[in-house]
Amino acid sequence: MDRREAIGDDGIPGRLREVQARIRAAVERAQRPPDSVALLAVSKTHGAESVRAAYTAGQRAFGESYVQEAIEKIALLADLTDIQWHFIGRIQANKTRQIATHFDWVHGLSDPAHARRLSEQRPSGLPPIKVCIQVNVSGEASKGGVEPDAVAAMIAACEALPGLDVRGLMTLPAPAEDEESQRAPFRALRLLRDRLATPSRPLDCLSMGMSDDLEAAILEGATLVRVGTAVFGPRPYNAG
Ligand SMILES: *Cc1c(COP(=O)(O)O)cnc(C)c1O
């Protein structure tokens, strides 16, 4: 038994370092400034003790997809005061209050009605919740997201809501094998962002790239990669 197993962290610190090294290498390849890409550690389906192991190794931002599971974890980790929680799952209208109450960020916002509910339900003592609009750049109906030509209107609708802080765009393309095909949807998201950004609304967050395609996303300008499996290992189950 090696030391990592002996202290029960499940190899997470080592995998976290490997992911950080992959990010650094891609940032260098892209000739982008160091620290221009943030890592969101996607902890869905993994227990609070795994999140704590990653936190102890220095990780602060965590992504969750299932509201009930996340809220239990957030309660168990309430002592970690500078931890950040990002909701990255499919939003259901009956869960918006819990999302607005317990999360710092929402990626994957694509419904104006959900946006209104999140804004109304954001507790007044908290800063506006940071949101990325999900865009369906690769044209797959099943993946959800706003069509590219409707993104400007969605941003305008969200900007009118005091409980929201529009920070950028997110996409979740279908898996692709080779780097060139992986890059195409990420490039499309960046170009859309470049068209819609203004000095007062920089849309500085480009949330794109996961365990299998984070290099392609970084080469196309990702500022936040959402990485689960490569940090925490295979998921024990797949709830949806
Ligand atoms: C699960 C999930 C991820 C992480 O996926 P991995 O392939 O495990 O890195 C990223 N983004 C979203 C929206 C997810 O649901």
Short mmCIF file of C-alpha atoms and ligand atoms in Angstrom, two decimals:
data_model
loop_
_atom_site.label_atom_id
_atom_site.label_comp_id
_atom_site.label_asym_id
_atom_site.label_seq_id
_atom_site.Cartn_x
_atom_site.Cartn_y
_atom_site.Cartn_z
CA MET A 1 0.00 0.00 0.00
CA ASP A 2 1.48 3.35 -0.93
CA ARG A 3 1.33 6.40 1.27
CA ARG A 4 -1.57 8.00 -0.57
CA GLU A 5 -3.79 4.98 -0.05
CA ALA A 6 -2.68 4.77 3.55
CA ILE A 7 -3.98 8.27 4.28
CA GLY A 8 -7.22 7.59 2.42
CA ASP A 9 -7.12 10.40 -0.14
CA ASP A 10 -7.68 7.98 -3.02
CA GLY A 11 -4.75 9.31 -5.07
CA ILE A 12 -6.48 12.66 -5.54
CA PRO A 13 -3.48 14.93 -4.80
CA GLY A 14 -1.38 13.10 -7.40
CA ARG A 15 -4.10 13.23 -10.05
CA LEU A 16 -4.71 16.89 -9.29
CA ARG A 17 -1.02 17.60 -9.92
CA GLU A 18 -1.18 15.70 -13.21
CA VAL A 19 -4.18 17.75 -14.35
CA GLN A 20 -2.47 20.98 -13.33
CA ALA A 21 0.58 19.90 -15.36
CA ARG A 22 -1.63 19.18 -18.40
CA ILE A 23 -3.19 22.64 -18.04
CA ARG A 24 0.23 24.31 -17.75
CA ALA A 25 1.54 22.45 -20.81
CA ALA A 26 -1.48 23.44 -22.89
CA VAL A 27 -1.26 27.07 -21.74
CA GLU A 28 2.39 27.11 -22.84
CA ARG A 29 1.57 25.49 -26.18
CA ALA A 30 -1.11 28.14 -26.71
CA GLN A 31 1.38 30.87 -25.68
CA ARG A 32 -1.11 32.20 -23.21
CA PRO A 33 -0.21 33.84 -19.88
CA PRO A 34 0.37 31.50 -16.94
CA ASP A 35 -2.67 31.41 -14.64
CA SER A 36 -5.05 32.28 -17.47
CA VAL A 37 -6.94 29.00 -17.05
CA ALA A 38 -8.77 28.02 -13.86
CA LEU A 39 -9.49 24.44 -12.89
CA LEU A 40 -13.00 23.54 -11.80
CA ALA A 41 -12.81 20.12 -10.11
CA VAL A 42 -16.04 18.30 -10.95
CA SER A 43 -16.87 16.29 -7.83
CA LYS A 44 -20.35 15.00 -8.77
CA THR A 45 -20.95 11.45 -7.48
CA HIS A 46 -17.77 11.62 -5.35
CA GLY A 47 -18.09 11.94 -1.59
CA ALA A 48 -17.33 14.89 0.66
CA GLU A 49 -14.10 13.20 1.78
CA SER A 50 -12.83 13.30 -1.84
CA VAL A 51 -13.63 17.01 -2.06
CA ARG A 52 -11.82 17.56 1.22
CA ALA A 53 -8.75 15.70 -0.08
CA ALA A 54 -8.65 17.95 -3.16
CA TYR A 55 -9.19 21.04 -1.00
CA THR A 56 -6.31 20.02 1.26
CA ALA A 57 -4.17 19.72 -1.87
CA GLY A 58 -5.02 23.34 -2.73
CA GLN A 59 -8.10 23.09 -4.98
CA ARG A 60 -10.86 25.61 -4.18
CA ALA A 61 -13.48 25.49 -6.98
CA PHE A 62 -15.77 22.46 -7.24
CA GLY A 63 -18.49 21.56 -9.74
CA GLU A 64 -21.66 19.63 -8.94
CA SER A 65 -24.51 18.45 -11.16
CA TYR A 66 -27.14 17.02 -8.80
CA VAL A 67 -28.71 19.47 -6.37
CA GLN A 68 -29.62 17.14 -3.51
CA GLU A 69 -26.25 15.40 -3.51
CA ALA A 70 -24.45 18.75 -3.68
CA ILE A 71 -26.35 20.29 -0.79
CA GLU A 72 -25.47 17.39 1.48
CA LYS A 73 -21.80 17.75 0.54
CA ILE A 74 -21.84 21.53 0.95
CA ALA A 75 -23.22 21.08 4.49
CA LEU A 76 -20.54 18.50 5.36
CA LEU A 77 -17.83 20.90 4.14
CA ALA A 78 -19.20 24.09 5.70
CA ASP A 79 -15.96 24.52 7.65
CA LEU A 80 -14.07 25.21 4.38
CA THR A 81 -15.04 28.88 4.20
CA ASP A 82 -13.19 29.83 1.01
CA ILE A 83 -14.46 26.89 -1.05
CA GLN A 84 -16.43 27.82 -4.21
CA TRP A 85 -19.38 25.80 -5.52
CA HIS A 86 -20.36 25.80 -9.20
CA PHE A 87 -23.61 24.22 -10.39
CA ILE A 88 -22.94 22.61 -13.78
CA GLY A 89 -25.93 20.28 -14.16
CA ARG A 90 -29.26 20.56 -15.90
CA ILE A 91 -31.38 23.15 -14.11
CA GLN A 92 -34.89 22.12 -13.02
CA ALA A 93 -37.33 24.90 -12.14
CA ASN A 94 -38.20 23.32 -8.78
CA LYS A 95 -34.51 23.37 -7.76
CA THR A 96 -33.64 26.98 -8.57
CA ARG A 97 -34.12 28.20 -4.99
CA GLN A 98 -31.61 25.67 -3.68
CA ILE A 99 -29.18 26.53 -6.45
CA ALA A 100 -29.56 30.27 -5.79
CA THR A 101 -29.01 29.73 -2.07
CA HIS A 102 -26.04 27.36 -2.04
CA PHE A 103 -23.95 28.03 -5.16
CA ASP A 104 -21.55 30.79 -6.22
CA TRP A 105 -21.73 30.06 -9.96
CA VAL A 106 -24.11 28.47 -12.45
CA HIS A 107 -22.79 27.14 -15.76
CA GLY A 108 -25.34 25.90 -18.22
CA LEU A 109 -28.01 28.57 -17.93
CA SER A 110 -30.13 28.50 -21.08
CA ASP A 111 -33.73 29.23 -20.05
CA PRO A 112 -34.86 32.83 -19.35
CA ALA A 113 -37.45 31.55 -16.86
CA HIS A 114 -34.71 29.81 -14.87
CA ALA A 115 -32.67 33.00 -15.01
CA ARG A 116 -35.58 35.03 -13.55
CA ARG A 117 -36.13 32.50 -10.78
CA LEU A 118 -32.44 32.35 -9.85
CA SER A 119 -32.32 36.15 -9.66
CA GLU A 120 -35.50 36.46 -7.56
CA GLN A 121 -34.44 33.65 -5.26
CA ARG A 122 -30.85 34.76 -4.74
CA PRO A 123 -30.64 35.61 -1.00
CA SER A 124 -30.18 39.36 -0.49
CA GLY A 125 -27.12 38.90 1.73
CA LEU A 126 -25.16 37.23 -1.07
CA PRO A 127 -23.51 38.84 -4.12
CA PRO A 128 -25.29 38.23 -7.45
CA ILE A 129 -24.79 34.65 -8.61
CA LYS A 130 -22.21 34.38 -11.42
CA VAL A 131 -23.58 32.76 -14.56
CA CYS A 132 -22.32 31.40 -17.86
CA ILE A 133 -24.84 31.03 -20.67
CA GLN A 134 -24.76 27.56 -22.22
CA VAL A 135 -24.50 27.64 -26.01
CA ASN A 136 -25.35 24.81 -28.36
CA VAL A 137 -22.47 25.44 -30.76
CA SER A 138 -22.36 22.00 -32.31
CA GLY A 139 -26.08 21.93 -33.06
CA GLU A 140 -26.99 18.85 -31.04
CA ALA A 141 -30.51 19.15 -29.71
CA SER A 142 -29.90 16.70 -26.86
CA LYS A 143 -27.11 18.71 -25.26
CA GLY A 144 -29.21 21.74 -24.46
CA GLY A 145 -28.05 25.32 -24.61
CA VAL A 146 -29.08 28.47 -26.42
CA GLU A 147 -28.71 28.56 -30.21
CA PRO A 148 -25.84 30.87 -31.22
CA ASP A 149 -28.10 33.48 -32.79
CA ALA A 150 -30.20 33.71 -29.61
CA VAL A 151 -27.30 34.24 -27.20
CA ALA A 152 -27.27 38.06 -27.44
CA ALA A 153 -30.93 38.22 -26.39
CA MET A 154 -30.34 35.76 -23.54
CA ILE A 155 -27.41 37.84 -22.26
CA ALA A 156 -29.53 41.00 -22.41
CA ALA A 157 -32.34 39.28 -20.49
CA CYS A 158 -29.91 38.10 -17.79
CA GLU A 159 -28.24 41.49 -17.50
CA ALA A 160 -31.59 43.03 -16.61
CA LEU A 161 -31.78 40.74 -13.54
CA PRO A 162 -30.19 42.17 -10.36
CA GLY A 163 -29.49 38.77 -8.81
CA LEU A 164 -27.31 37.61 -11.73
CA ASP A 165 -23.78 38.54 -12.78
CA VAL A 166 -23.23 37.44 -16.40
CA ARG A 167 -19.65 36.23 -16.65
CA GLY A 168 -19.42 34.36 -19.93
CA LEU A 169 -20.32 31.38 -22.07
CA MET A 170 -20.22 27.63 -21.56
CA THR A 171 -20.44 24.68 -23.92
CA LEU A 172 -20.58 20.91 -23.65
CA PRO A 173 -19.93 19.51 -27.12
CA ALA A 174 -20.25 15.87 -28.12
CA PRO A 175 -17.04 13.90 -27.50
CA ALA A 176 -14.64 13.86 -30.46
CA GLU A 177 -11.54 11.75 -30.96
CA ASP A 178 -8.90 13.92 -32.57
CA GLU A 179 -7.79 17.32 -31.38
CA GLU A 180 -8.79 19.15 -34.56
CA SER A 181 -12.43 17.99 -34.28
CA GLN A 182 -12.41 18.71 -30.56
CA ARG A 183 -11.27 22.26 -31.25
CA ALA A 184 -14.02 23.20 -33.70
CA PRO A 185 -16.90 23.78 -31.22
CA PHE A 186 -14.55 25.47 -28.74
CA ARG A 187 -13.36 27.84 -31.46
CA ALA A 188 -16.98 28.58 -32.37
CA LEU A 189 -17.74 29.50 -28.74
CA ARG A 190 -14.71 31.79 -28.53
CA LEU A 191 -15.58 33.56 -31.78
CA LEU A 192 -19.14 34.06 -30.57
CA ARG A 193 -17.80 35.49 -27.30
CA ASP A 194 -15.46 37.83 -29.23
CA ARG A 195 -18.44 39.12 -31.22
CA LEU A 196 -20.64 39.71 -28.17
CA ALA A 197 -18.07 41.06 -25.69
CA THR A 198 -18.02 44.80 -24.95
CA PRO A 199 -15.77 46.83 -22.59
CA SER A 200 -18.49 46.89 -19.94
CA ARG A 201 -19.40 43.25 -20.52
CA PRO A 202 -16.19 41.35 -21.28
CA LEU A 203 -17.73 37.85 -20.99
CA ASP A 204 -14.33 36.88 -19.65
CA CYS A 205 -15.27 33.35 -18.63
CA LEU A 206 -15.15 30.71 -21.37
CA SER A 207 -16.19 27.52 -19.58
CA MET A 208 -15.19 24.69 -21.89
CA GLY A 209 -13.11 21.52 -21.85
CA MET A 210 -13.29 18.39 -19.68
CA SER A 211 -10.99 15.44 -18.85
CA ASP A 212 -10.67 14.24 -22.45
CA ASP A 213 -10.49 17.53 -24.32
CA LEU A 214 -9.08 20.16 -21.97
CA GLU A 215 -6.00 20.74 -24.18
CA ALA A 216 -8.17 21.47 -27.23
CA ALA A 217 -10.29 23.87 -25.15
CA ILE A 218 -7.25 25.72 -23.79
CA LEU A 219 -5.78 26.06 -27.29
CA GLU A 220 -9.07 27.76 -28.26
CA GLY A 221 -9.15 30.13 -25.29
CA ALA A 222 -10.89 28.34 -22.40
CA THR A 223 -10.50 30.27 -19.13
CA LEU A 224 -12.09 27.53 -17.02
CA VAL A 225 -11.92 23.79 -17.63
CA ARG A 226 -14.40 21.49 -15.88
CA VAL A 227 -12.52 18.31 -15.00
CA GLY A 228 -14.01 15.36 -13.13
CA THR A 229 -12.61 11.93 -13.99
CA ALA A 230 -9.00 13.04 -14.38
CA VAL A 231 -9.05 14.54 -10.86
CA PHE A 232 -11.24 12.13 -8.90
CA GLY A 233 -11.04 8.90 -10.93
CA PRO A 234 -13.99 7.14 -12.58
CA ARG A 235 -17.40 8.05 -11.26
CA PRO A 236 -18.94 5.33 -9.03
CA TYR A 237 -22.28 5.83 -10.82
CA ASN A 238 -23.79 8.00 -13.52
CA ALA A 239 -27.00 9.56 -12.33
CA GLY A 240 -27.80 11.25 -15.60
C1 LIG B 1 -19.47 15.65 -15.51
C2 LIG B 1 -19.22 16.93 -16.21
C3 LIG B 1 -17.90 17.38 -16.46
C4 LIG B 1 -16.66 16.56 -16.12
O1 LIG B 1 -16.53 15.48 -17.00
P1 LIG B 1 -15.20 14.54 -17.00
O2 LIG B 1 -15.23 13.93 -18.34
O3 LIG B 1 -15.37 13.57 -15.89
O4 LIG B 1 -14.03 15.43 -16.79
C5 LIG B 1 -17.75 18.60 -17.06
N1 LIG B 1 -18.80 19.38 -17.40
C6 LIG B 1 -20.07 18.99 -17.18
C7 LIG B 1 -21.18 19.89 -17.56
C8 LIG B 1 -20.32 17.75 -16.59
O5 LIG B 1 -21.58 17.38 -16.39
#
